[in-house]
């Protein structure tokens, strides 16, 4: 089996993916990359959480609200019901992807990592919101009431391994103009800052005092 990735074109010495080359932002320091990513995720709040279905093996995504971040912004916390399907998925396979999208600006983020299910009551209480009762319900037995002591209420902790994201460099008008010009001239649109946070950078961040 070949170790090479998929390719369907030979462009010689010209970039086969000129959009990425035109928008890739490699000069920004790590602390700024993480600050911008964390700020985007926190302000966006709603994400798609992708796990591998424990029964079928297929990838499955669902919308999740970000509860908090840890480790200086790279690790993500989400509330969960311990009896839901996603906890079965993560018990079977800890690998996870969290993605965010701002449909107005086109900014997006993708965080790949590993997840664990935390039932520690101190952590649950710290990030608990009364609005969670709407999702958990009160079963009327004095225990499973959707409150912070309900044993069903837990936290999914996502530990980042790598991340990719894009933030806008132009407003919506500027983007439209740039894309239109690109369609006419063939010049790739330069509208985003495409950034990557590698495994090595994540390890470096963790080893510092964050």
XYZ file of N, CA and C in Angstrom, residues 15-137:
369
model
N 1.688 25.568 -7.754
C 0.922 24.986 -6.640
C -0.407 24.408 -7.110
N -0.683 23.170 -6.736
C -1.935 22.529 -7.121
C -3.104 23.067 -6.310
N -2.807 23.651 -5.149
C -3.840 24.241 -4.293
C -3.477 25.703 -4.043
N -3.669 26.560 -5.031
C -3.236 27.958 -4.900
C -4.000 28.731 -3.831
N -5.246 28.343 -3.557
C -6.009 29.032 -2.503
C -5.301 28.892 -1.167
N -4.856 27.675 -0.842
C -4.166 27.473 0.427
C -2.868 28.253 0.469
N -2.136 28.249 -0.630
C -0.872 28.976 -0.649
C -1.092 30.479 -0.457
N -2.180 31.007 -1.023
C -2.447 32.438 -0.944
C -2.931 32.864 0.439
N -3.501 31.947 1.200
C -4.134 32.311 2.471
C -3.437 31.748 3.705
N -2.521 30.794 3.520
C -1.872 30.175 4.665
C -1.049 31.199 5.440
N -1.308 31.264 6.752
C -0.659 32.249 7.621
C 0.300 31.513 8.552
N 1.592 31.587 8.231
C 2.596 30.828 8.986
C 3.496 31.707 9.840
N 3.303 33.009 9.798
C 4.218 33.914 10.492
C 3.748 34.308 11.890
N 2.522 33.956 12.258
C 1.971 34.379 13.538
C 2.508 33.499 14.663
N 2.863 34.060 15.816
C 3.388 33.258 16.933
C 2.307 32.360 17.530
N 2.744 31.322 18.215
C 1.832 30.317 18.742
C 0.810 30.907 19.703
N 1.259 31.796 20.609
C 0.309 32.338 21.576
C -0.804 33.125 20.896
N -0.486 33.804 19.793
C -1.507 34.546 19.062
C -2.444 33.589 18.327
N -1.887 32.521 17.769
C -2.729 31.536 17.087
C -3.751 30.946 18.042
N -3.295 30.599 19.232
C -4.199 29.991 20.203
C -5.184 31.015 20.754
N -4.731 32.230 20.987
C -5.625 33.281 21.478
C -6.753 33.532 20.479
N -6.420 33.631 19.206
C -7.428 33.895 18.178
C -8.388 32.714 18.028
N -7.850 31.494 18.087
C -8.700 30.309 17.981
C -9.650 30.226 19.164
N -9.125 30.388 20.371
C -9.956 30.294 21.568
C -11.037 31.372 21.566
N -10.676 32.570 21.136
C -11.647 33.653 21.073
C -12.761 33.352 20.093
N -12.401 32.788 18.948
C -13.416 32.441 17.942
C -14.350 31.357 18.463
N -13.797 30.306 19.065
C -14.625 29.206 19.556
C -15.563 29.677 20.663
N -15.038 30.491 21.570
C -15.844 30.964 22.693
C -16.976 31.870 22.227
N -16.675 32.757 21.289
C -17.703 33.682 20.801
C -18.731 32.960 19.934
N -18.297 31.927 19.236
C -19.209 31.183 18.364
C -20.116 30.256 19.171
N -19.527 29.625 20.195
C -20.204 28.775 21.185
C -20.700 27.454 20.635
N -21.503 27.473 19.573
C -22.092 26.227 19.081
C -21.165 25.540 18.090
N -21.048 24.231 18.250
C -20.118 23.451 17.443
C -20.789 22.167 16.974
N -20.099 21.456 16.093
C -20.494 20.099 15.719
C -19.446 19.140 16.288
N -19.919 18.205 17.077
C -19.051 17.195 17.682
C -19.168 15.897 16.889
N -18.032 15.421 16.372
C -18.018 14.215 15.549
C -17.318 13.079 16.275
N -18.028 11.958 16.409
C -17.483 10.745 17.021
C -17.703 9.574 16.063
N -17.126 8.432 16.401
C -17.360 7.228 15.611
C -18.429 6.393 16.308
N -19.540 6.166 15.601
C -20.655 5.428 16.177
C -20.191 4.058 16.676
N -20.490 3.774 17.948
C -19.986 2.541 18.566
C -20.625 1.289 17.978
N -21.772 1.435 17.325
C -22.472 0.264 16.763
C -22.138 0.041 15.295
N -22.090 1.116 14.517
C -21.899 0.967 13.070
C -20.477 1.273 12.604
N -19.736 2.062 13.375
C -18.402 2.478 12.960
C -18.403 3.707 12.072
N -19.594 4.183 11.698
C -19.677 5.376 10.865
C -19.472 6.627 11.714
N -19.025 7.711 11.061
C -18.867 8.978 11.767
C -20.238 9.611 11.989
N -20.402 10.219 13.151
C -21.680 10.808 13.546
C -21.429 12.164 14.187
N -22.173 13.179 13.743
C -22.010 14.531 14.290
C -23.304 15.004 14.917
N -23.149 15.832 15.968
C -24.304 16.466 16.578
C -23.880 17.833 17.112
N -24.868 18.753 17.186
C -24.583 20.102 17.661
C -24.392 20.100 19.170
N -23.337 20.779 19.646
C -23.026 20.864 21.068
C -22.625 22.290 21.410
N -23.059 22.749 22.586
C -22.697 24.089 23.057
C -21.443 24.003 23.913
N -20.473 24.827 23.609
C -19.229 24.876 24.383
C -19.508 25.426 25.777
N -19.127 24.684 26.798
C -19.363 25.120 28.176
C -18.202 25.952 28.714
N -16.969 25.567 28.359
C -15.789 26.271 28.870
C -14.551 25.762 28.147
N -13.434 26.474 28.338
C -12.148 26.012 27.824
C -11.172 25.870 28.989
N -10.139 25.067 28.771
C -9.090 24.856 29.767
C -7.728 24.939 29.079
N -6.681 24.884 29.882
C -5.302 24.855 29.375
C -5.014 26.035 28.456
N -5.459 27.212 28.868
C -5.197 28.405 28.082
C -5.976 28.484 26.790
N -7.056 27.717 26.691
C -7.935 27.801 25.519
C -7.894 26.629 24.576
N -6.990 25.663 24.763
C -6.874 24.581 23.782
C -7.755 23.368 24.094
N -8.157 23.194 25.339
C -9.001 22.058 25.704
C -10.435 22.534 25.923
N -11.398 21.729 25.500
C -12.791 22.146 25.450
C -13.659 21.282 26.359
N -14.642 21.919 26.991
C -15.571 21.210 27.872
C -16.993 21.338 27.346
N -17.719 20.227 27.377
C -19.112 20.190 26.950
C -19.920 19.397 27.971
N -21.141 19.833 28.256
C -22.015 19.031 29.103
C -22.573 17.859 28.301
N -22.826 16.753 28.992
C -23.404 15.599 28.327
C -24.247 14.799 29.298
N -25.165 14.032 28.752
C -25.923 13.046 29.509
C -25.141 11.727 29.435
N -24.807 11.180 30.579
C -24.007 9.946 30.591
C -24.709 8.794 29.884
N -26.022 8.895 29.719
C -26.777 7.807 29.102
C -27.003 8.021 27.607
N -26.382 9.031 27.028
C -26.573 9.329 25.606
C -25.640 8.487 24.748
N -25.946 8.446 23.463
C -25.154 7.639 22.537
C -23.723 8.087 22.400
N -23.481 9.391 22.518
C -22.113 9.875 22.317
C -21.165 9.377 23.399
N -21.683 9.116 24.606
C -20.802 8.582 25.642
C -20.415 7.140 25.307
N -21.329 6.395 24.698
C -20.985 5.051 24.221
C -19.923 5.133 23.132
N -20.100 6.109 22.222
C -19.119 6.276 21.143
C -17.725 6.530 21.703
N -17.633 7.438 22.677
C -16.328 7.813 23.219
C -15.720 6.719 24.090
N -16.570 5.905 24.684
C -16.066 4.758 25.437
C -15.411 3.757 24.493
N -15.969 3.674 23.269
C -15.450 2.754 22.266
C -14.230 3.318 21.535
N -14.255 4.636 21.259
C -13.168 5.281 20.519
C -13.054 6.720 21.013
N -11.940 7.052 21.643
C -11.770 8.373 22.266
C -11.484 9.488 21.280
N -11.201 9.138 20.023
C -10.872 10.168 19.041
C -12.108 10.988 18.680
N -11.907 12.308 18.511
C -13.034 13.213 18.352
C -12.631 14.407 17.510
N -13.618 15.013 16.863
C -13.395 16.277 16.167
C -14.488 17.250 16.568
N -14.091 18.481 16.824
C -15.021 19.559 17.140
C -14.847 20.641 16.078
N -15.940 21.035 15.440
C -15.850 22.064 14.405
C -16.807 23.211 14.704
N -16.384 24.412 14.309
C -17.166 25.625 14.500
C -17.275 26.341 13.163
N -18.391 27.038 12.945
C -18.582 27.802 11.722
C -19.373 29.065 12.021
N -18.875 30.186 11.519
C -19.633 31.429 11.535
C -20.200 31.602 10.134
N -21.494 31.405 9.983
C -22.101 31.405 8.655
C -22.129 32.797 8.030
N -21.949 33.835 8.828
C -21.952 35.200 8.299
C -20.611 35.558 7.672
N -19.531 35.242 8.377
C -18.198 35.616 7.903
C -17.499 34.501 7.138
N -17.954 33.258 7.333
C -17.274 32.125 6.718
C -16.099 31.630 7.532
N -15.829 32.255 8.680
C -14.755 31.778 9.556
C -15.107 30.380 10.079
N -14.092 29.546 10.255
C -14.339 28.185 10.732
C -13.144 27.684 11.531
N -13.393 26.632 12.298
C -12.317 25.999 13.069
C -12.594 24.509 13.180
N -11.536 23.726 13.186
C -11.624 22.273 13.339
C -10.568 21.831 14.344
N -11.026 21.220 15.428
C -10.123 20.749 16.485
C -10.193 19.229 16.558
N -9.062 18.577 16.383
C -8.984 17.126 16.516
C -8.308 16.785 17.831
N -8.821 15.757 18.499
C -8.232 15.403 19.780
C -8.774 14.118 20.335
N -8.640 13.972 21.638
C -9.169 12.813 22.346
C -10.092 13.303 23.445
N -11.076 12.485 23.781
C -12.094 12.928 24.740
C -12.238 11.928 25.876
N -12.630 12.466 27.019
C -12.946 11.626 28.175
C -14.237 12.138 28.796
N -14.935 11.252 29.489
C -16.186 11.599 30.154
C -15.888 11.782 31.631
N -16.138 12.994 32.147
C -15.801 13.341 33.523
C -17.086 13.480 34.332
N -17.182 12.727 35.415
C -18.368 12.790 36.272
C -18.084 13.469 37.607
N -16.885 14.017 37.756
C -16.507 14.719 38.990
C -17.504 15.832 39.277
N -18.134 15.800 40.458
C -19.194 16.763 40.755
C -18.669 18.185 40.868
N -17.447 18.368 41.336
C -16.895 19.715 41.441
C -16.814 20.370 40.061
N -16.362 19.604 39.062
C -16.264 20.141 37.709
C -17.659 20.396 37.140
N -18.580 19.470 37.386
C -19.949 19.637 36.899
C -20.565 20.892 37.501
N -20.431 21.053 38.817
C -21.011 22.228 39.480
C -20.397 23.532 38.966
N -19.101 23.506 38.708
C -18.401 24.710 38.271
C -18.986 25.270 36.980
N -19.378 24.382 36.080
C -19.832 24.829 34.759
C -21.322 24.584 34.532
N -22.020 24.190 35.576
C -23.444 23.879 35.432
C -24.259 25.142 35.139
N -25.281 24.982 34.313
C -26.235 26.055 34.020
C -27.646 25.520 34.226
N -28.531 26.273 34.871
C -29.913 25.814 35.074
C -30.634 25.470 33.778
N -30.175 26.041 32.665
C -30.796 25.745 31.373
C -30.641 24.277 30.988
N -29.689 23.586 31.598
C -29.476 22.178 31.273
C -30.691 21.321 31.640
N -31.499 21.786 32.579
C -32.673 21.004 32.978
C -33.607 20.759 31.806
N -33.615 21.681 30.864
C -34.477 21.527 29.696
C -34.076 20.327 28.857
N -32.808 19.922 28.938
C -32.311 18.801 28.141
C -32.335 17.495 28.926
N -32.155 17.576 30.229
C -32.108 16.364 31.044
C -33.479 15.975 31.592
N -34.333 16.955 31.859
C -35.649 16.673 32.421
C -35.570 16.254 33.890
